[in-house]
């Protein structure tokens, strides 16, 4: 067992992660920290230039409200998000992000991000809320601004390739974090007065569709492994919407996004028989209360209609790319030169959509001779992901901003500092905070800024250094490094490093977790369907898995990271199974169906389903929290015209 050096870093604000939310947090924190003479440290498991979900770039900014044009209001956005999430959303959080998001987008442009413009100089919209960008270098541009903000002001330090395992506590206050370098034999102890977790969502909790030669390919980044959920759960924070996983429909096998095709190119999706499920199955929408009547139709209901076709044996489902491109170019067909030019332009836009953010989809198209102007392309529902920033909602339960609360909401939604979790000094943003979906890359950046400003305020008003119990730190250090010790002690017990009676390698551990979730918690194999006995069986098997986690074995630092990534995934899985079990209804068909409670139950379940694991006793508690409105609600009859695209 190699010797590990312990590095102790003391700071005021600790930012965990280096993705969109963390980069936003860095920019804002640098400003307020400088004013108040405070220090900031940012820690990322990777290199922030290309870390997180935006690593490959993006081809659209999915949240732009456009307040300066007057076309939309903050309330319009809140209505959109609430409807898309089948009524379950924290309006105060969504509104807070919506009123700040445009300024993040304008900063991106100032920092050099090319946003498409039309001839009149106006942003080109993909849809009502989405802007088209040339986004291959999106993350590099955003990271550069974050680095400049922290390093050029002298207030900040950046630690790259340091994997954060879990929280350090001083009683009920978060006192920092513990982790290790993935390149050197060093354990890091970060002591802080406030900590902002922004370590993304969780991928590979469920068995992915990609296996064999495609293994590891997923829509969301495989390196976001549930560290945010683990961190907040282990600190004892209340979590929300842990049942609201996201299942995106994506181009099959390489997971290319569909937004540009549906919204910009106005493509249809049809089944193998040529039928259009959004038309043929429209009547199904009537079964889902007021949410079946809103526009746009909620993402999970759109998924569900397609899934019904697949269940009926009408798959594959196709994105009708050739038809969509023909329809657009037909307007030019009387002028052959203009027609050829338009076709070339459309073709290059279609390829760029993938080259900007899901390069492997472009490679797959090329490898299979797929020319989108000639042939349709298969789409399919992906495996479930846990992300609070897209069309899922899982994350920590955080305080809203004070100024947006009404007399009725303040008691339940506000506890002193915007974006603080229920644990003192622990803040969350981006995928790490829940019930504020549809923030995407830009809203996550804006939310990181909101949370960082608020965390600095917390530090100014609670400016005492938390105390750490050294015995606890030593015990955590030993626990973190244990897989390396386990491997070293036992490696000679078998001839194959991967099969050993005394340890389990992280890869095998992950396979077991994914199989449990896939089969019993409504994964692809189970057609996204589950029920009480299946969930209880999942819990039984997860308990065995948790026992075996003490026997994880790591041959090197890289595997040590893989061990802890999978422990993090396991905790995300546990929170999910418990919450799906708790909510005795089916609210998001298309994300998951409970076959034993197959309908919506507005009377009992128009609530947030929250959970918490007691940090001391390890006991789980399930909690219902009310859904309250900060905006006057449109009457059901007004919904459709008010929200139509
Ligand atoms: O269309 C640790 N997203 C899209 N957003 C858009 O605005 N437009 C799009 O076009 C989008 N599309 C899209 C998107 C994502 C992906 C993968 C694809 C396509 C293919 C969503 C956004 O990217 C997403 O909402 C935000 O990035 C979320 O921000 P944030 O900050 O919550 O997560 P992050 O950026 O992934 O960063 C996480 C960071 O945490 C680090 N990390 N660090 C230390 N220790 C640990 N244990 C850690 N675990 C994780 C990561 O390294 C990273 O820095 S479309 O398809 O929807
Ligand atoms: P996606 O590529 O699916 O992530 O979509 C990008 C953006 O477009 C997100 O804001 C989605 O919610 C939205 N979107 C995708 N498809 C549709 C659709 N058929 N109708 C309305 N909005 C959509």
XYZ file of C-alpha atoms and ligand atoms in Angstrom:
725
model
C 0.000 0.000 0.000
C 1.632 3.298 -1.070
C 1.974 6.098 1.480
C -0.534 8.917 1.063
C 0.306 12.524 1.908
C -2.486 14.577 3.516
C -2.982 18.059 2.094
C -5.071 20.468 4.183
C -6.645 23.440 2.404
C -8.413 26.167 4.377
C -10.771 28.467 2.555
C -13.949 30.470 3.102
C -16.129 29.246 0.227
C -15.550 25.801 -1.221
C -17.042 25.126 -4.661
C -17.330 21.433 -5.502
C -17.326 20.637 -9.224
C -16.150 22.601 -12.241
C -19.168 22.340 -14.542
C -21.701 24.943 -15.618
C -23.045 25.693 -12.128
C -19.582 25.722 -10.546
C -18.168 28.010 -13.251
C -21.080 30.403 -12.700
C -20.440 30.192 -8.969
C -16.744 30.987 -9.447
C -17.459 34.152 -11.440
C -19.953 35.489 -8.925
C -18.079 34.349 -5.820
C -14.871 36.047 -6.978
C -16.701 39.384 -7.100
C -18.325 39.165 -3.665
C -15.352 37.467 -2.003
C -13.036 40.247 -3.130
C -15.401 42.861 -1.683
C -15.465 41.029 1.647
C -11.831 39.914 1.874
C -12.731 36.216 1.581
C -11.127 33.240 -0.141
C -12.633 30.739 -2.573
C -11.433 27.279 -3.630
C -12.880 25.268 -6.535
C -12.299 21.507 -6.824
C -13.014 19.380 -9.888
C -12.361 15.686 -10.440
C -11.293 16.543 -13.999
C -9.879 19.563 -15.876
C -12.506 22.303 -15.952
C -11.868 23.211 -19.609
C -13.669 20.038 -20.663
C -15.370 18.665 -17.552
C -19.012 17.854 -16.932
C -21.981 17.582 -19.261
C -20.733 20.305 -21.614
C -17.379 18.570 -22.221
C -18.059 17.976 -25.914
C -19.815 21.321 -26.296
C -23.493 21.969 -27.020
C -25.372 23.161 -30.069
C -28.066 25.092 -28.234
C -28.602 27.159 -25.119
C -31.835 25.666 -23.874
C -32.879 28.375 -21.434
C -33.080 31.942 -22.610
C -36.118 33.910 -21.514
C -35.345 37.001 -23.590
C -36.764 39.501 -21.110
C -35.185 42.467 -22.935
C -37.227 41.652 -26.085
C -40.441 41.599 -24.060
C -41.641 38.425 -25.804
C -41.656 36.302 -22.656
C -42.026 36.844 -18.956
C -40.587 35.020 -15.959
C -44.084 33.733 -15.254
C -44.327 32.254 -18.784
C -41.220 30.222 -18.027
C -42.521 29.101 -14.648
C -45.784 27.983 -16.301
C -43.819 26.037 -18.908
C -41.694 24.226 -16.313
C -44.602 23.461 -13.972
C -46.633 21.987 -16.827
C -43.719 19.961 -18.177
C -43.122 18.429 -14.735
C -46.779 17.394 -14.330
C -47.398 20.133 -11.764
C -44.456 19.337 -9.478
C -42.058 22.266 -9.332
C -40.777 24.933 -6.958
C -41.984 28.116 -8.628
C -39.769 30.331 -6.462
C -36.601 28.527 -7.582
C -37.569 28.394 -11.257
C -38.503 32.092 -11.233
C -35.232 33.036 -9.539
C -33.230 31.291 -12.257
C -35.487 32.605 -15.052
C -35.015 36.219 -13.982
C -31.208 35.822 -13.978
C -30.529 33.441 -16.861
C -30.426 36.021 -19.667
C -27.511 37.792 -18.022
C -25.502 34.534 -18.011
C -26.243 34.123 -21.733
C -25.155 37.700 -22.454
C -21.928 37.024 -20.520
C -21.272 33.890 -22.617
C -21.581 35.996 -25.745
C -19.280 38.661 -24.308
C -16.714 35.959 -23.465
C -16.702 34.797 -27.096
C -19.450 32.189 -27.538
C -20.911 32.476 -31.047
C -24.715 32.656 -30.821
C -26.519 32.361 -34.170
C -28.006 35.645 -35.410
C -30.492 36.296 -38.203
C -30.154 39.003 -40.866
C -31.685 41.559 -38.508
C -29.054 40.740 -35.864
C -31.530 38.919 -33.593
C -30.729 35.612 -31.891
C -31.895 32.575 -33.889
C -34.252 30.569 -31.706
C -34.459 26.792 -31.908
C -37.748 26.947 -30.008
C -39.438 29.505 -27.789
C -36.795 29.234 -25.043
C -33.808 27.834 -26.942
C -31.024 29.630 -28.857
C -28.780 28.075 -31.499
C -25.021 28.355 -30.894
C -21.741 27.262 -32.465
C -20.956 25.556 -29.209
C -18.025 23.191 -29.728
C -15.909 25.348 -27.386
C -18.760 26.383 -25.050
C -17.201 24.787 -21.959
C -13.697 26.083 -22.683
C -15.070 29.629 -22.927
C -17.114 29.380 -19.722
C -14.216 27.716 -17.846
C -11.762 30.406 -18.954
C -13.975 33.101 -17.443
C -14.251 31.135 -14.195
C -10.496 30.626 -14.003
C -9.800 34.285 -14.748
C -12.289 35.380 -12.111
C -10.729 33.241 -9.389
C -7.070 33.491 -10.288
C -6.727 37.057 -11.561
C -8.467 38.566 -8.530
C -6.186 36.606 -6.219
C -9.156 35.345 -4.159
C -9.216 31.847 -5.523
C -7.471 28.539 -5.878
C -8.393 25.791 -8.335
C -7.776 22.095 -7.729
C -8.177 19.876 -10.774
C -8.191 16.061 -10.816
C -9.171 15.880 -7.153
C -12.130 13.562 -6.577
C -14.430 14.625 -3.758
C -15.766 11.690 -1.779
C -17.940 13.229 0.936
C -18.678 15.992 3.416
C -16.863 16.988 6.590
C -19.190 18.133 9.334
C -19.015 20.247 12.466
C -22.185 19.114 14.243
C -25.046 20.164 12.012
C -22.930 22.557 9.916
C -21.043 21.565 6.781
C -17.359 22.201 7.431
C -15.859 21.205 4.097
C -15.075 18.093 2.101
C -12.678 15.201 1.830
C -11.299 13.689 -1.365
C -8.175 12.439 -3.094
C -6.044 13.214 -6.117
C -6.622 10.897 -9.057
C -3.004 11.353 -10.186
C -0.896 11.512 -7.001
C -1.003 9.688 -3.668
C -2.603 12.578 -1.824
C -5.699 12.868 0.358
C -7.245 16.345 0.421
C -8.991 17.860 3.442
C -10.840 21.045 2.512
C -11.994 23.158 5.480
C -14.567 25.819 4.623
C -17.122 28.147 6.148
C -19.608 27.424 3.344
C -19.622 24.682 0.715
C -21.432 24.734 -2.627
C -22.011 21.360 -4.199
C -22.288 21.356 -7.995
C -20.978 17.924 -8.939
C -23.655 17.183 -11.518
C -26.187 14.357 -11.706
C -25.905 10.569 -11.968
C -25.368 8.368 -15.012
C -24.969 4.566 -15.166
C -27.144 3.907 -12.134
C -29.394 1.969 -14.508
C -28.129 -0.535 -17.045
C -27.478 1.408 -20.233
C -28.727 0.368 -23.637
C -25.118 0.570 -24.835
C -23.297 -2.628 -24.054
C -20.419 -4.595 -25.526
C -18.441 -2.426 -27.936
C -20.663 0.569 -27.118
C -20.286 0.261 -23.339
C -19.873 3.528 -21.531
C -21.746 5.515 -24.178
C -24.643 7.387 -22.622
C -26.509 10.577 -23.368
C -25.506 12.332 -20.146
C -21.819 12.273 -19.160
C -20.747 8.970 -17.596
C -18.379 10.786 -15.280
C -21.277 12.429 -13.416
C -21.793 9.574 -10.999
C -24.096 10.825 -8.246
C -21.467 12.670 -6.186
C -23.825 15.602 -5.532
C -26.595 13.332 -4.231
C -24.170 11.348 -2.063
C -22.616 14.514 -0.660
C -25.900 16.117 0.323
C -27.414 12.844 1.607
C -24.354 12.079 3.739
C -24.465 15.597 5.200
C -28.044 14.834 6.277
C -29.720 17.210 3.819
C -33.337 16.770 2.770
C -33.646 15.679 -0.846
C -36.511 16.234 -3.252
C -37.958 14.637 -6.404
C -35.679 11.617 -6.106
C -38.304 9.691 -8.079
C -38.182 12.149 -10.996
C -35.588 10.523 -13.212
C -35.197 11.742 -16.787
C -35.568 9.504 -19.797
C -34.623 11.400 -22.926
C -35.658 10.258 -26.369
C -32.476 10.297 -28.423
C -31.127 9.172 -31.783
C -30.596 5.474 -31.182
C -27.218 4.079 -30.086
C -25.207 7.302 -30.072
C -27.727 9.456 -28.177
C -27.774 12.494 -30.465
C -30.250 15.109 -29.129
C -33.617 15.549 -30.827
C -34.438 19.161 -29.895
C -33.097 20.737 -33.079
C -34.970 18.212 -35.217
C -38.308 18.617 -33.474
C -38.153 22.366 -32.877
C -35.890 23.960 -35.508
C -36.473 21.573 -38.428
C -40.055 20.769 -37.311
C -39.593 17.065 -37.970
C -42.199 14.394 -37.278
C -41.461 11.062 -35.622
C -43.262 8.044 -37.056
C -43.355 4.331 -36.324
C -42.319 1.424 -38.545
C -45.776 1.407 -40.143
C -45.635 5.107 -40.881
C -48.079 6.043 -38.098
C -47.488 9.215 -36.075
C -47.872 8.379 -32.396
C -48.348 12.033 -31.386
C -51.451 12.093 -33.590
C -52.744 8.517 -33.379
C -52.446 8.305 -29.600
C -53.599 11.838 -28.805
C -56.620 10.587 -26.854
C -54.271 8.954 -24.321
C -53.326 12.459 -23.162
C -56.813 12.907 -21.702
C -55.954 10.427 -18.937
C -53.327 12.634 -17.373
C -55.389 15.407 -15.811
C -54.709 19.008 -16.736
C -51.170 18.102 -17.842
C -52.397 16.215 -20.900
C -53.931 19.453 -22.192
C -50.979 21.839 -21.987
C -48.670 22.949 -24.775
C -45.944 21.933 -25.253
C -47.029 18.445 -24.260
C -44.880 17.416 -21.257
C -41.682 15.550 -22.233
C -42.663 12.405 -20.321
C -46.050 12.239 -22.065
C -44.368 12.646 -25.451
C -42.100 9.744 -24.475
C -45.055 7.709 -23.265
C -46.962 7.895 -26.546
C -43.898 6.617 -28.407
C -43.351 3.875 -25.818
C -46.935 2.661 -26.336
C -46.148 2.178 -30.028
C -43.001 0.207 -29.196
C -44.943 -1.954 -26.719
C -47.467 -2.632 -29.475
C -44.669 -3.940 -31.690
C -44.714 -0.899 -33.947
C -41.045 -0.004 -33.521
C -38.551 1.137 -34.579
C -39.509 4.775 -34.247
C -37.957 7.106 -36.804
C -37.094 10.790 -36.876
C -38.252 11.782 -40.372
C -35.174 13.830 -41.198
C -35.494 13.517 -44.988
C -39.109 14.688 -44.908
C -38.340 17.654 -42.621
C -35.423 18.866 -44.755
C -37.452 18.459 -47.934
C -40.315 20.486 -46.506
C -37.999 23.384 -45.635
C -36.121 23.313 -48.942
C -39.291 22.949 -51.049
C -39.899 26.653 -50.578
C -36.837 27.226 -52.811
C -37.553 24.632 -55.477
C -38.406 27.089 -58.246
C -34.852 28.456 -58.124
C -32.363 25.564 -58.551
C -29.393 27.629 -57.358
C -31.145 28.821 -54.218
C -32.468 25.280 -53.651
C -28.987 23.742 -53.840
C -27.639 26.430 -51.512
C -30.431 25.862 -48.967
C -29.955 22.087 -49.040
C -26.221 22.495 -48.404
C -26.958 24.849 -45.531
C -29.500 22.474 -43.963
C -27.203 19.514 -44.377
C -24.375 21.304 -42.635
C -26.684 22.485 -39.817
C -27.877 18.900 -39.319
C -24.342 17.557 -38.997
C -23.153 20.468 -36.897
C -25.950 19.825 -34.393
C -24.180 16.566 -33.511
C -20.584 17.679 -34.124
C -21.125 20.451 -31.552
C -22.300 18.187 -28.736
C -22.605 14.463 -29.492
C -19.785 13.756 -31.880
C -20.306 9.998 -31.752
C -23.742 10.427 -33.344
C -22.117 12.064 -36.362
C -19.585 9.218 -36.435
C -22.379 6.640 -36.293
C -24.241 8.345 -39.133
C -21.041 8.393 -41.199
C -20.214 4.778 -40.309
C -23.659 3.565 -41.328
C -23.881 5.696 -44.501
C -26.779 7.641 -43.096
C -27.513 10.807 -45.053
C -30.224 12.676 -43.145
C -31.555 14.341 -46.310
C -32.140 10.902 -47.826
C -33.132 8.583 -45.006
C -34.908 8.621 -41.635
C -32.913 7.867 -38.510
C -33.972 5.697 -35.552
C -34.786 7.299 -32.205
C -35.420 5.535 -28.887
C -36.072 6.204 -25.210
C -32.734 6.088 -23.367
C -32.066 4.563 -19.945
C -32.960 6.713 -16.902
C -30.678 9.497 -15.652
C -30.750 11.604 -12.476
C -30.418 15.275 -13.266
C -32.072 18.273 -11.717
C -31.161 20.620 -14.544
C -32.896 19.108 -17.593
C -36.364 17.544 -17.686
C -35.782 15.477 -14.535
C -35.984 17.140 -11.122
C -33.937 15.171 -8.557
C -31.670 17.057 -6.174
C -31.353 18.676 -2.788
C -34.262 20.600 -1.254
C -33.000 24.164 -1.117
C -34.226 27.469 0.251
C -35.702 29.883 -2.262
C -34.944 33.604 -2.468
C -36.676 35.718 0.170
C -38.071 38.372 -2.173
C -40.064 35.925 -4.290
C -41.901 34.316 -1.376
C -45.533 35.065 -0.654
C -47.059 35.036 2.829
C -48.082 31.461 2.119
C -44.804 30.082 0.720
C -42.276 31.640 3.082
C -42.726 29.112 5.896
C -42.051 26.122 3.638
C -39.664 27.495 1.013
C -37.367 29.954 2.752
C -34.801 29.390 5.493
C -32.361 32.255 5.425
C -30.188 31.876 2.334
C -31.140 31.220 -1.291
C -30.001 27.786 -2.475
C -28.896 26.624 0.974
C -29.865 23.012 1.621
C -31.448 22.083 4.947
C -27.884 21.690 6.266
C -26.261 24.858 7.575
C -23.500 26.151 5.289
C -24.195 23.633 2.497
C -25.477 25.056 -0.793
C -26.446 23.322 -4.056
C -26.891 24.335 -7.709
C -27.332 22.857 -11.183
C -28.058 19.138 -11.193
C -27.374 19.110 -7.447
C -30.483 21.131 -6.539
C -33.956 19.719 -7.089
C -37.463 20.766 -8.111
C -36.190 23.505 -10.447
C -36.009 21.687 -13.778
C -35.307 23.123 -17.228
C -32.352 25.241 -16.239
C -30.013 23.377 -18.615
C -26.507 24.801 -19.202
C -27.379 28.496 -18.986
C -29.775 28.247 -16.026
C -27.273 26.060 -14.151
C -24.660 28.781 -14.651
C -27.119 31.407 -13.407
C -28.127 29.255 -10.443
C -24.447 28.746 -9.563
C -24.122 32.533 -9.451
C -27.214 32.875 -7.241
C -25.966 30.177 -4.862
C -22.434 31.600 -4.668
C -23.628 35.113 -3.845
C -25.884 33.697 -1.181
C -23.093 31.496 0.249
C -20.802 34.514 0.571
C -23.597 36.309 2.447
C -23.841 33.284 4.746
C -20.091 33.441 5.418
C -20.176 37.167 6.144
C -23.010 36.623 8.629
C -21.561 33.409 10.138
C -17.873 34.163 9.955
C -16.504 31.488 12.253
C -14.235 28.669 11.189
C -15.992 25.364 11.783
C -14.114 22.815 13.878
C -13.125 19.405 12.598
C -12.878 16.303 14.726
C -9.437 14.913 13.790
C -10.387 11.370 14.824
C -13.327 11.507 12.399
C -11.084 12.856 9.617
C -8.598 10.018 10.228
C -11.375 7.426 10.159
C -12.749 8.849 6.897
C -9.260 8.859 5.353
C -8.809 5.186 6.228
C -12.285 4.342 4.867
C -11.597 6.163 1.593
C -8.290 4.371 1.000
C -9.533 0.971 2.168
C -10.247 -0.449 -1.330
C -6.533 -0.117 -2.168
C -5.580 -1.917 1.015
C -8.186 -4.635 0.407
C -6.830 -5.221 -3.083
C -3.210 -5.325 -2.006
C -3.831 -7.751 0.842
C -5.907 -10.161 -1.215
C -4.680 -9.999 -4.788
C -2.814 -13.291 -4.539
C -5.985 -15.175 -3.551
C -6.841 -15.703 -7.224
C -5.081 -15.747 -10.579
C -7.581 -13.425 -12.285
C -7.449 -9.912 -10.840
C -11.161 -9.408 -11.553
C -12.391 -12.506 -9.700
C -11.474 -12.832 -6.058
C -13.228 -14.215 -2.971
C -12.076 -11.296 -0.825
C -12.931 -8.252 -2.888
C -15.237 -6.945 -5.622
C -13.858 -4.702 -8.352
C -15.814 -1.467 -9.028
C -16.755 -2.572 -12.543
C -18.454 -5.752 -11.293
C -20.066 -3.763 -8.490
C -21.498 -1.341 -11.046
C -22.852 -4.189 -13.182
C -24.671 -5.568 -10.144
C -26.157 -2.189 -9.255
C -27.290 -1.640 -12.846
C -28.913 -5.069 -13.063
C -30.888 -4.506 -9.864
C -32.103 -1.125 -11.023
C -32.843 -2.247 -14.569
C -34.908 -5.267 -13.631
C -36.666 -4.136 -10.455
C -36.760 -0.342 -10.544
C -38.135 0.150 -14.055
C -35.192 0.221 -16.434
C -35.131 -0.463 -20.161
C -35.514 -4.244 -19.718
C -38.632 -3.767 -17.570
C -40.110 -1.301 -20.098
C -39.740 1.461 -17.480
C -42.377 -0.256 -15.346
C -42.182 -1.286 -11.703
C -44.418 -2.034 -8.698
C -44.244 -2.391 -4.914
C -42.965 -6.008 -4.761
C -40.303 -5.254 -7.392
C -39.157 -2.153 -5.525
C -39.024 -4.089 -2.272
C -36.907 -6.743 -3.970
C -34.639 -3.959 -5.256
C -34.245 -2.723 -1.687
C -33.354 -6.195 -0.458
C -30.688 -6.585 -3.142
C -29.377 -3.045 -2.610
C -28.867 -3.888 1.066
C -26.630 -6.832 0.053
C -24.796 -4.554 -2.345
C -24.234 -2.019 0.448
C -22.756 -4.792 2.613
C -20.408 -5.741 -0.198
C -19.336 -2.133 -0.740
C -17.101 -2.564 2.300
C -15.177 -5.119 0.225
C -14.544 -2.979 -2.852
C -11.022 -3.458 -4.172
C -8.895 -0.984 -6.171
C -5.646 -1.800 -7.960
C -4.704 1.869 -8.462
C -5.886 5.449 -7.959
C -8.093 5.328 -11.027
C -9.938 2.306 -9.675
C -10.172 3.961 -6.280
C -12.130 6.734 -7.979
C -14.278 4.112 -9.739
C -15.019 2.505 -6.335
C -16.286 5.732 -4.848
C -18.187 6.708 -7.996
C -20.131 3.481 -7.639
C -20.792 3.963 -3.945
C -22.189 7.370 -4.912
C -24.392 5.749 -7.578
C -25.634 3.221 -5.038
C -26.832 5.988 -2.721
C -28.607 7.688 -5.605
C -30.264 4.347 -6.393
C -31.383 3.887 -2.783
C -32.971 7.358 -2.640
C -34.719 6.689 -5.955
C -36.165 3.297 -5.019
C -37.424 4.606 -1.684
C -39.145 7.573 -3.282
C -40.741 5.643 -6.162
C -42.090 3.296 -3.486
C -43.346 6.199 -1.365
C -45.272 7.924 -4.167
C -48.244 5.618 -4.668
C -49.349 6.804 -8.094
C -48.030 7.123 -11.641
C -47.384 10.813 -12.305
C -44.734 10.725 -15.020
C -45.643 7.930 -17.451
C -42.831 7.888 -20.001
C -40.287 8.304 -17.185
C -41.654 5.412 -15.114
C -44.916 3.564 -14.645
C -46.073 1.964 -11.378
C -48.212 -0.925 -12.603
C -49.874 -1.301 -9.170
C -50.832 2.394 -8.957
C -51.185 3.174 -12.673
C -53.006 6.524 -12.566
C -52.471 10.095 -11.451
C -53.771 10.834 -7.934
C -53.967 14.619 -7.633
C -55.748 14.480 -4.310
C -53.084 12.560 -2.400
C -49.963 13.106 -4.432
C -50.004 16.694 -5.697
C -47.034 17.163 -3.351
C -43.244 16.937 -3.310
C -42.002 13.546 -2.161
C -38.877 14.308 -0.131
C -36.480 12.089 1.787
C -33.631 12.348 4.220
C -31.121 9.948 5.650
C -30.177 10.734 9.231
C -26.405 11.272 9.146
C -25.936 9.747 12.622
C -28.384 6.815 12.696
C -28.517 6.039 8.952
C -32.348 5.933 9.229
C -34.357 7.148 6.230
C -37.347 9.430 6.577
C -39.924 10.089 3.829
C -41.624 13.489 3.871
C -44.466 15.127 1.927
C -44.007 18.859 1.242
C -46.680 21.124 -0.214
C -46.693 22.509 -3.755
C -47.362 26.220 -3.386
C -47.616 28.947 -5.997
C -45.785 32.235 -6.149
C -47.718 33.291 -9.258
C -51.465 33.404 -9.718
C -52.550 30.234 -11.493
C -54.146 30.388 -14.931
C -57.627 28.873 -14.949
C -57.611 25.437 -16.660
C -59.512 26.791 -19.662
C -56.904 29.495 -20.226
C -53.995 27.066 -20.169
C -53.850 26.114 -23.788
C -53.961 29.472 -25.559
C -51.793 31.103 -22.898
C -48.989 28.620 -23.311
C -49.052 27.684 -26.972
C -45.745 28.068 -28.815
O -30.198 19.574 -25.978
C -16.829 16.228 -9.514
N -27.485 19.901 -21.746
C -27.951 20.968 -22.496
N -28.114 22.218 -22.034
C -28.308 23.274 -22.865
O -28.432 24.424 -22.414
N -28.372 23.081 -24.228
C -28.240 21.843 -24.805
O -28.176 21.708 -26.037
C -28.200 20.713 -23.900
N -28.195 19.382 -24.370
C -27.262 18.558 -23.778
C -26.953 18.760 -22.407
C -26.073 17.849 -21.797
C -25.504 16.814 -22.556
C -24.583 15.863 -21.898
C -25.802 16.680 -23.941
C -26.667 17.558 -24.540
C -25.182 15.593 -24.750
C -27.581 19.987 -20.280
C -26.480 20.799 -19.590
O -25.227 20.430 -20.060
C -26.577 20.614 -18.064
O -27.855 21.030 -17.701
C -25.548 21.402 -17.244
O -24.247 21.159 -17.703
C -25.635 21.060 -15.763
O -24.668 21.784 -15.052
P -23.984 21.230 -13.677
O -22.964 22.212 -13.283
O -25.031 20.835 -12.718
O -23.283 19.836 -14.146
P -21.980 19.643 -15.077
O -21.846 20.758 -16.045
O -22.098 18.276 -15.644
O -20.743 19.704 -14.060
C -20.510 18.736 -13.063
C -19.096 18.956 -12.539
O -18.862 18.164 -11.368
C -17.596 17.524 -11.475
N -17.647 16.363 -10.596
N -15.847 17.018 -9.068
C -15.201 16.603 -7.953
N -15.492 15.443 -7.289
C -16.478 14.631 -7.738
N -16.780 13.502 -7.064
C -17.202 15.013 -8.899
N -18.228 14.448 -9.612
C -18.492 15.298 -10.633
C -17.480 17.239 -12.976
O -16.155 16.972 -13.374
C -18.005 18.558 -13.549
O -17.006 19.537 -13.518
S -29.660 18.762 -24.955
O -29.485 17.415 -25.381
O -30.477 18.799 -23.777
P -33.580 17.851 -26.318
O -32.678 17.833 -27.498
O -34.625 16.770 -26.353
O -32.873 17.947 -25.013
O -34.404 19.201 -26.440
C -33.839 20.466 -26.372
C -34.888 21.403 -25.877
O -36.050 21.319 -26.700
C -35.366 21.118 -24.475
O -35.695 22.378 -23.933
C -36.588 20.264 -24.676
O -37.485 20.337 -23.599
C -37.178 20.868 -25.950
N -37.884 19.907 -26.803
C -37.375 18.810 -27.412
N -38.315 18.183 -28.157
C -39.445 18.896 -28.005
C -40.776 18.763 -28.512
N -41.131 17.759 -29.319
N -41.668 19.704 -28.144
C -41.318 20.714 -27.323
N -40.107 20.887 -26.820
C -39.170 20.006 -27.153
